[in-house]
Short mmCIF file of C-alpha atoms in Angstrom, two decimals:
data_model
loop_
_atom_site.label_atom_id
_atom_site.label_comp_id
_atom_site.label_asym_id
_atom_site.label_seq_id
_atom_site.Cartn_x
_atom_site.Cartn_y
_atom_site.Cartn_z
CA UNK A 1 10.74 18.43 -79.00
CA UNK A 2 9.85 14.60 -77.86
CA UNK A 3 6.64 13.58 -80.37
CA UNK A 4 4.80 9.80 -79.73
CA UNK A 5 1.59 8.51 -81.31
CA UNK A 6 -1.29 6.03 -79.78
CA UNK A 7 -4.41 4.70 -80.62
CA UNK A 8 -7.32 5.39 -78.62
CA UNK A 9 -9.31 2.63 -77.64
CA UNK A 10 -12.36 3.67 -76.34
CA UNK A 11 -14.56 3.86 -78.82
CA UNK A 12 -14.71 1.99 -82.42
CA UNK A 13 -13.46 5.59 -84.31
CA UNK A 14 -9.93 4.96 -83.26
CA UNK A 15 -8.35 8.11 -83.31
CA UNK A 16 -4.52 9.02 -83.19
CA UNK A 17 -3.92 10.94 -80.42
CA UNK A 18 -0.16 12.17 -80.52
CA UNK A 19 1.62 13.97 -77.36
CA UNK A 20 3.92 16.91 -78.16
CA UNK A 21 6.76 17.22 -75.45
CA UNK A 22 8.71 20.53 -74.91
CA UNK A 23 10.09 21.83 -71.91
CA UNK A 24 8.48 19.33 -69.71
CA UNK A 25 5.18 20.49 -70.73
CA UNK A 26 2.72 18.29 -72.94
CA UNK A 27 0.34 19.39 -75.68
CA UNK A 28 -2.41 16.79 -77.49
CA UNK A 29 -3.80 16.63 -80.14
CA UNK A 30 -5.96 14.10 -82.63
CA UNK A 31 -8.33 13.45 -79.80
CA UNK A 32 -12.12 13.26 -80.85
CA UNK A 33 -13.48 13.59 -77.51
CA UNK A 34 -12.89 14.66 -73.72
CA UNK A 35 -12.69 10.73 -72.63
CA UNK A 36 -9.62 10.46 -75.29
CA UNK A 37 -7.20 12.78 -74.00
CA UNK A 38 -7.75 11.44 -70.21
CA UNK A 39 -7.05 7.93 -71.48
CA UNK A 40 -3.67 9.01 -73.69
CA UNK A 41 -2.82 10.72 -70.20
CA UNK A 42 -2.67 7.69 -68.37
CA UNK A 43 -1.55 5.70 -71.27
CA UNK A 44 1.10 7.76 -72.07
CA UNK A 45 2.41 8.11 -67.54
CA UNK A 46 1.26 5.12 -66.40
CA UNK A 47 0.01 2.53 -68.91
CA UNK A 48 -2.03 -0.18 -67.27
CA UNK A 49 -3.65 -3.00 -68.92
CA UNK A 50 -5.95 -6.04 -67.89
CA UNK A 51 -3.69 -9.69 -67.32
CA UNK A 52 -5.13 -12.65 -68.62
CA UNK A 53 -3.83 -15.89 -68.42
CA UNK A 54 -3.80 -19.20 -66.87
CA UNK A 55 -2.97 -21.28 -63.74
CA UNK A 56 -2.71 -24.92 -63.06
CA UNK A 57 -5.53 -26.61 -61.29
CA UNK A 58 -5.06 -29.94 -59.16
CA UNK A 59 -7.57 -32.90 -59.57
CA UNK A 60 -9.80 -31.04 -62.14
CA UNK A 61 -11.67 -31.73 -64.73
CA UNK A 62 -9.57 -28.96 -66.64
CA UNK A 63 -6.04 -28.93 -66.48
CA UNK A 64 -5.89 -25.26 -66.25
CA UNK A 65 -8.64 -22.37 -65.86
CA UNK A 66 -8.58 -18.93 -67.62
CA UNK A 67 -7.73 -15.96 -64.92
CA UNK A 68 -7.39 -12.29 -65.61
CA UNK A 69 -7.34 -9.10 -63.01
CA UNK A 70 -10.44 -7.31 -61.97
CA UNK A 71 -8.53 -4.05 -62.10
CA UNK A 72 -5.84 -2.72 -64.78
CA UNK A 73 -2.18 -3.27 -63.60
CA UNK A 74 1.27 -1.58 -64.39
CA UNK A 75 1.90 -3.02 -67.73
CA UNK A 76 5.70 -3.00 -66.54
CA UNK A 77 4.24 -5.79 -63.97
CA UNK A 78 2.43 -7.86 -66.15
CA UNK A 79 5.39 -9.89 -67.28
CA UNK A 80 6.46 -10.32 -63.08
CA UNK A 81 2.29 -11.42 -62.59
CA UNK A 82 3.01 -13.61 -65.50
CA UNK A 83 6.37 -15.42 -63.19
CA UNK A 84 4.49 -15.46 -60.41
CA UNK A 85 1.03 -17.04 -61.87
CA UNK A 86 3.08 -19.70 -63.84
CA UNK A 87 4.20 -21.06 -60.06
CA UNK A 88 0.24 -21.29 -59.18
CA UNK A 89 -1.92 -24.66 -58.45
CA UNK A 90 -5.15 -24.65 -57.61
CA UNK A 91 -6.98 -27.35 -56.02
CA UNK A 92 -10.51 -28.14 -58.13
CA UNK A 93 -13.56 -27.18 -57.64
CA UNK A 94 -13.39 -23.77 -58.64
CA UNK A 95 -15.94 -21.36 -58.95
CA UNK A 96 -16.22 -18.22 -61.27
CA UNK A 97 -15.49 -15.11 -59.20
CA UNK A 98 -13.05 -16.93 -57.18
CA UNK A 99 -9.92 -15.07 -55.88
CA UNK A 100 -6.44 -16.85 -57.17
CA UNK A 101 -4.51 -14.19 -55.61
CA UNK A 102 -5.25 -10.83 -53.82
CA UNK A 103 -3.49 -8.17 -54.26
CA UNK A 104 -1.00 -9.17 -56.90
CA UNK A 105 2.18 -7.39 -56.42
CA UNK A 106 0.90 -4.64 -54.12
CA UNK A 107 -1.17 -3.82 -57.63
CA UNK A 108 -4.41 -3.39 -55.81
CA UNK A 109 -5.75 -6.48 -58.06
CA UNK A 110 -7.04 -9.43 -57.60
CA UNK A 111 -6.51 -12.61 -60.00
CA UNK A 112 -9.77 -13.75 -60.00
CA UNK A 113 -11.42 -17.06 -62.38
CA UNK A 114 -13.23 -16.59 -65.47
CA UNK A 115 -14.55 -20.27 -65.59
CA UNK A 116 -15.78 -23.41 -63.34
CA UNK A 117 -13.53 -26.20 -63.14
CA UNK A 118 -15.33 -29.17 -61.22
CA UNK A 119 -13.24 -31.77 -59.72
CA UNK A 120 -12.25 -34.78 -61.62
CA UNK A 121 -14.27 -37.41 -60.55
CA UNK A 122 -12.30 -39.82 -58.79
CA UNK A 123 -13.64 -42.93 -61.24
CA UNK A 124 -11.22 -41.09 -64.05
CA UNK A 125 -7.85 -41.78 -62.82
#
């Protein structure tokens, strides 16, 4: 029998949910609500996360713009997505919500800017 534990992040209670697997069937224990058990099922079978990082900005007031995915992406694709974003440079100006990468790694999630970055004043050179 294989046993795993996760801490639910849906509310401040932080229930410790246990998954017990025996012969291809699963049992869950320790959840305080139905939302917790549904979250745990996803967390154990196909965990996803919102990716947050930065992307280089060319001719911007600042060098990097913070970005995030608009939807959670599979956890196993996080590092591959970061590698892609390391090689991207956007041209200022950048608006909040601007799509930096559409449908990254065919996940259905877009990478969007979370801060406005103005164009560098040419007199600053």
